[in-house]
Amino acid sequence: SVQCNSAQCFQLRSELSQVETLYSLLKKTELCLEINVANISGLDDQINETEMTDFKASVVAFEVQKNFANKFFSNKAVAKSLIDDTSGNLLDNLYKLLYVFTKNKKDSEKTTRNIIKIAIKIGMLQRGDKFSREEKANLVKIQKNLRTVAMTLISFYQVDHTYDRNFVIKYLTELETLLKNLISNHLTDKSVGRVEQIFGVVKTPEFLDSVYVPKKNSEMREIMGTVVSDLNCCLEAGIL
């Protein structure tokens, strides 16, 4: 055994006490860090949930319609809202789907706003009787194509093993071309660019597979169930 005098023993006890105090402080600090990390993680979840639900299509649609009407129309033929509750619900849930896919609030809002802007402007041009006979025929083609796409998206979701990515992309590509041709004589290149931005997201294999390939993205799959319900409501109401 090691012998020590009183002074040495006192010093050893003092150093041991300091080590124990330091160890206790370290354990408390570690616990605080764990709590803070947990709180931050919970806060991130709350922020993500808020970002995913604070977008309202009806509010955006009202702003777009008001601004476009003030610039291009002088009568009240376009005063009635072009986005009803059914369409608004569909757009709200589409935004959520895009948000989960991109993990980016700004990008998701941009795509959804562009959809609203193009839909509103086409609707107002139609109400203002701005389309030629040929353009009206093209608008009918667009409506038929859009209905086919909606019914296809519903079917692929509800019936297992029917998903055909190339089929969807084909119809979405045709829809993009028809829309660009329709608006090019009435709206700016910026609006044409908005159409390209929309389809640059929704017709990509990654986006479509995330919705339809089993277990690829369970959160998107769940939201798509609500989108499908909204699409059915729009079809029944004659909106699509």
Short mmCIF file of C-alpha atoms in Angstrom, two decimals:
data_model
loop_
_atom_site.label_atom_id
_atom_site.label_comp_id
_atom_site.label_asym_id
_atom_site.label_seq_id
_atom_site.Cartn_x
_atom_site.Cartn_y
_atom_site.Cartn_z
CA SER A 1 0.00 0.00 0.00
CA VAL A 2 1.02 3.63 -0.59
CA GLN A 3 1.75 5.70 2.51
CA CYS A 4 0.95 9.46 2.51
CA ASN A 5 1.26 12.18 5.12
CA SER A 6 -1.66 14.34 6.20
CA ALA A 7 -0.92 17.14 3.73
CA GLN A 8 -0.70 14.70 0.81
CA CYS A 9 -3.92 12.94 1.85
CA PHE A 10 -5.74 16.24 2.11
CA GLN A 11 -4.51 17.25 -1.36
CA LEU A 12 -5.59 13.89 -2.85
CA ARG A 13 -9.05 14.19 -1.26
CA SER A 14 -9.35 17.73 -2.64
CA GLU A 15 -8.35 16.66 -6.17
CA LEU A 16 -10.73 13.68 -6.01
CA SER A 17 -13.55 16.00 -4.95
CA GLN A 18 -12.80 18.31 -7.88
CA VAL A 19 -12.84 15.35 -10.30
CA GLU A 20 -16.20 14.19 -8.90
CA THR A 21 -17.62 17.72 -9.22
CA LEU A 22 -16.35 18.01 -12.79
CA TYR A 23 -17.82 14.59 -13.67
CA SER A 24 -21.16 15.64 -12.18
CA LEU A 25 -21.13 18.84 -14.23
CA LEU A 26 -20.31 16.92 -17.40
CA LYS A 27 -23.21 14.52 -16.83
CA LYS A 28 -25.60 17.43 -16.25
CA THR A 29 -24.30 19.16 -19.40
CA GLU A 30 -24.77 15.95 -21.41
CA LEU A 31 -28.35 15.65 -20.12
CA CYS A 32 -29.08 19.28 -21.03
CA LEU A 33 -27.70 18.73 -24.52
CA GLU A 34 -29.90 15.67 -24.99
CA ILE A 35 -32.97 17.65 -23.87
CA ASN A 36 -32.09 20.57 -26.15
CA VAL A 37 -31.57 18.26 -29.14
CA ALA A 38 -34.93 16.64 -28.44
CA ASN A 39 -36.59 20.06 -28.15
CA ILE A 40 -34.99 21.27 -31.38
CA SER A 41 -36.09 18.11 -33.17
CA GLY A 42 -39.63 18.61 -31.89
CA LEU A 43 -39.52 22.26 -32.96
CA ASP A 44 -38.39 21.24 -36.46
CA ASP A 45 -41.35 18.87 -36.68
CA GLN A 46 -43.69 21.69 -35.63
CA ILE A 47 -42.15 24.06 -38.20
CA ASN A 48 -42.47 21.44 -40.96
CA GLU A 49 -46.10 20.81 -40.01
CA THR A 50 -46.83 24.54 -40.04
CA GLU A 51 -45.07 25.05 -43.38
CA MET A 52 -47.08 22.20 -44.87
CA THR A 53 -50.46 23.54 -43.74
CA ASP A 54 -50.17 27.36 -43.87
CA PHE A 55 -50.56 27.60 -47.66
CA LYS A 56 -54.09 28.51 -48.78
CA ALA A 57 -54.87 28.24 -52.49
CA SER A 58 -58.06 30.29 -52.19
CA VAL A 59 -56.13 33.30 -50.85
CA VAL A 60 -53.53 33.10 -53.62
CA ALA A 61 -56.26 32.66 -56.26
CA PHE A 62 -58.11 35.75 -55.06
CA GLU A 63 -54.95 37.86 -55.30
CA VAL A 64 -54.08 36.56 -58.78
CA GLN A 65 -57.60 37.02 -60.12
CA LYS A 66 -57.89 40.54 -58.72
CA ASN A 67 -54.53 41.64 -60.17
CA PHE A 68 -55.17 40.10 -63.59
CA ALA A 69 -58.68 41.57 -63.79
CA ASN A 70 -57.44 45.05 -62.93
CA LYS A 71 -54.85 44.90 -65.71
CA PHE A 72 -56.84 43.41 -68.56
CA PHE A 73 -60.59 43.68 -67.93
CA SER A 74 -63.02 46.53 -67.40
CA ASN A 75 -66.31 44.66 -67.01
CA LYS A 76 -67.74 42.44 -64.28
CA ALA A 77 -67.88 39.28 -66.39
CA VAL A 78 -64.83 37.94 -64.59
CA ALA A 79 -65.68 39.06 -61.07
CA LYS A 80 -66.87 35.67 -59.81
CA SER A 81 -64.17 33.54 -58.20
CA LEU A 82 -62.66 30.91 -60.48
CA ILE A 83 -61.38 28.76 -57.62
CA ASP A 84 -64.19 27.19 -55.57
CA ASP A 85 -63.82 25.22 -52.34
CA THR A 86 -63.44 21.90 -54.14
CA SER A 87 -60.64 23.19 -56.38
CA GLY A 88 -59.07 24.96 -53.40
CA ASN A 89 -58.91 21.74 -51.39
CA LEU A 90 -57.26 19.95 -54.31
CA LEU A 91 -54.63 22.68 -54.68
CA ASP A 92 -53.98 22.81 -50.93
CA ASN A 93 -53.31 19.07 -50.85
CA LEU A 94 -51.24 19.22 -54.01
CA TYR A 95 -49.07 21.79 -52.24
CA LYS A 96 -48.62 19.36 -49.32
CA LEU A 97 -47.65 16.62 -51.76
CA LEU A 98 -45.07 18.90 -53.39
CA TYR A 99 -43.76 20.02 -50.00
CA VAL A 100 -43.12 16.45 -48.85
CA PHE A 101 -41.42 15.72 -52.18
CA THR A 102 -39.17 18.80 -52.30
CA LYS A 103 -38.75 19.43 -48.55
CA ASN A 104 -38.75 23.07 -49.60
CA LYS A 105 -41.57 25.51 -48.80
CA LYS A 106 -40.48 28.11 -51.36
CA ASP A 107 -40.27 25.64 -54.26
CA SER A 108 -43.57 23.99 -53.36
CA GLU A 109 -45.35 27.34 -53.15
CA LYS A 110 -43.82 28.43 -56.47
CA THR A 111 -45.16 25.37 -58.32
CA THR A 112 -48.61 25.60 -56.74
CA ARG A 113 -48.83 29.36 -57.32
CA ASN A 114 -47.89 28.83 -60.97
CA ILE A 115 -50.69 26.27 -61.35
CA ILE A 116 -53.15 28.75 -59.82
CA LYS A 117 -51.91 31.63 -62.00
CA ILE A 118 -52.21 29.67 -65.25
CA ALA A 119 -55.63 28.23 -64.33
CA ILE A 120 -56.98 31.65 -63.30
CA LYS A 121 -55.67 33.45 -66.38
CA ILE A 122 -57.04 30.84 -68.79
CA GLY A 123 -60.39 30.95 -67.00
CA MET A 124 -60.53 34.72 -67.18
CA LEU A 125 -59.54 34.80 -70.85
CA GLN A 126 -62.35 32.34 -71.50
CA ARG A 127 -64.89 34.41 -69.54
CA GLY A 128 -63.74 37.54 -71.32
CA ASP A 129 -64.30 35.78 -74.67
CA LYS A 130 -60.69 36.37 -75.72
CA PHE A 131 -60.15 33.04 -77.48
CA SER A 132 -60.62 32.48 -81.21
CA ARG A 133 -62.72 29.59 -82.53
CA GLU A 134 -59.59 27.49 -83.03
CA GLU A 135 -58.33 28.32 -79.53
CA LYS A 136 -61.70 27.35 -78.06
CA ALA A 137 -61.37 23.98 -79.81
CA ASN A 138 -57.89 23.61 -78.29
CA LEU A 139 -59.29 24.47 -74.87
CA VAL A 140 -61.77 21.60 -75.23
CA LYS A 141 -58.81 19.31 -76.03
CA ILE A 142 -57.04 20.53 -72.89
CA GLN A 143 -60.10 19.86 -70.74
CA LYS A 144 -60.44 16.33 -72.18
CA ASN A 145 -56.73 15.66 -71.66
CA LEU A 146 -56.87 16.98 -68.10
CA ARG A 147 -59.86 14.74 -67.34
CA THR A 148 -58.03 11.72 -68.76
CA VAL A 149 -54.97 12.51 -66.63
CA ALA A 150 -57.12 12.90 -63.49
CA MET A 151 -58.94 9.59 -64.08
CA THR A 152 -55.63 7.85 -64.79
CA LEU A 153 -54.03 9.17 -61.60
CA ILE A 154 -57.04 7.96 -59.61
CA SER A 155 -57.02 4.51 -61.24
CA PHE A 156 -53.29 3.99 -60.74
CA TYR A 157 -53.70 4.82 -57.04
CA GLN A 158 -56.76 2.68 -56.40
CA VAL A 159 -55.86 -0.39 -58.46
CA ASP A 160 -52.63 -2.17 -57.53
CA HIS A 161 -50.00 -3.00 -60.18
CA THR A 162 -51.54 -0.72 -62.83
CA TYR A 163 -49.07 2.17 -62.59
CA ASP A 164 -47.56 2.99 -65.99
CA ARG A 165 -45.13 5.87 -65.69
CA ASN A 166 -44.59 6.34 -69.43
CA PHE A 167 -48.34 6.55 -70.02
CA VAL A 168 -48.72 9.38 -67.48
CA ILE A 169 -45.67 11.25 -68.79
CA LYS A 170 -47.02 10.98 -72.36
CA TYR A 171 -50.34 12.62 -71.44
CA LEU A 172 -48.69 15.23 -69.22
CA THR A 173 -46.29 16.16 -72.04
CA GLU A 174 -49.21 16.54 -74.45
CA LEU A 175 -51.04 18.68 -71.88
CA GLU A 176 -47.99 20.91 -71.45
CA THR A 177 -47.73 21.46 -75.22
CA LEU A 178 -51.46 22.23 -75.56
CA LEU A 179 -51.34 24.75 -72.71
CA LYS A 180 -48.28 26.55 -74.08
CA ASN A 181 -49.86 26.80 -77.52
CA LEU A 182 -53.10 28.15 -76.05
CA ILE A 183 -51.58 30.91 -73.93
CA SER A 184 -48.69 31.99 -76.18
CA ASN A 185 -50.84 34.50 -78.11
CA HIS A 186 -52.40 36.03 -74.98
CA LEU A 187 -49.88 35.89 -72.14
CA THR A 188 -46.19 36.71 -71.75
CA ASP A 189 -43.18 34.41 -72.11
CA LYS A 190 -43.07 34.46 -68.33
CA SER A 191 -46.41 32.62 -68.24
CA VAL A 192 -45.14 30.08 -70.75
CA GLY A 193 -42.16 29.61 -68.44
CA ARG A 194 -44.55 28.98 -65.55
CA VAL A 195 -46.15 26.13 -67.49
CA GLU A 196 -42.70 24.65 -68.14
CA GLN A 197 -41.80 24.97 -64.45
CA ILE A 198 -44.96 23.12 -63.36
CA PHE A 199 -44.41 20.17 -65.69
CA GLY A 200 -40.70 20.21 -64.94
CA VAL A 201 -41.73 18.91 -61.52
CA VAL A 202 -44.91 16.87 -61.89
CA LYS A 203 -43.98 14.81 -64.95
CA THR A 204 -40.59 13.69 -63.66
CA PRO A 205 -40.10 9.95 -63.01
CA GLU A 206 -38.88 10.69 -59.47
CA PHE A 207 -42.05 12.58 -58.52
CA LEU A 208 -44.43 10.04 -60.08
CA ASP A 209 -42.56 7.03 -58.66
CA SER A 210 -42.58 8.62 -55.20
CA VAL A 211 -46.38 8.65 -55.37
CA TYR A 212 -47.06 5.30 -57.03
CA VAL A 213 -44.18 2.89 -56.33
CA PRO A 214 -45.08 0.99 -53.12
CA LYS A 215 -43.02 1.91 -50.05
CA LYS A 216 -40.91 4.45 -51.96
CA ASN A 217 -42.40 7.41 -50.05
CA SER A 218 -45.11 6.45 -47.55
CA GLU A 219 -45.85 10.07 -46.58
CA MET A 220 -46.47 11.12 -50.19
CA ARG A 221 -48.55 8.00 -50.71
CA GLU A 222 -50.76 8.95 -47.77
CA ILE A 223 -51.28 12.52 -49.00
CA MET A 224 -52.02 11.20 -52.49
CA GLY A 225 -55.03 9.41 -51.01
CA THR A 226 -56.48 12.83 -50.13
CA VAL A 227 -55.56 14.22 -53.55
CA VAL A 228 -57.36 11.30 -55.20
CA SER A 229 -60.45 12.04 -53.11
CA ASP A 230 -60.26 15.70 -54.20
CA LEU A 231 -59.87 14.67 -57.85
CA ASN A 232 -62.98 12.50 -57.59
CA CYS A 233 -64.92 15.44 -56.13
CA CYS A 234 -63.73 17.71 -58.97
CA LEU A 235 -64.76 15.13 -61.57
CA GLU A 236 -68.20 14.68 -59.98
CA ALA A 237 -68.69 18.46 -59.82
CA GLY A 238 -67.71 18.85 -63.48
CA ILE A 239 -64.69 20.99 -62.62
CA LEU A 240 -62.37 18.58 -64.41
#
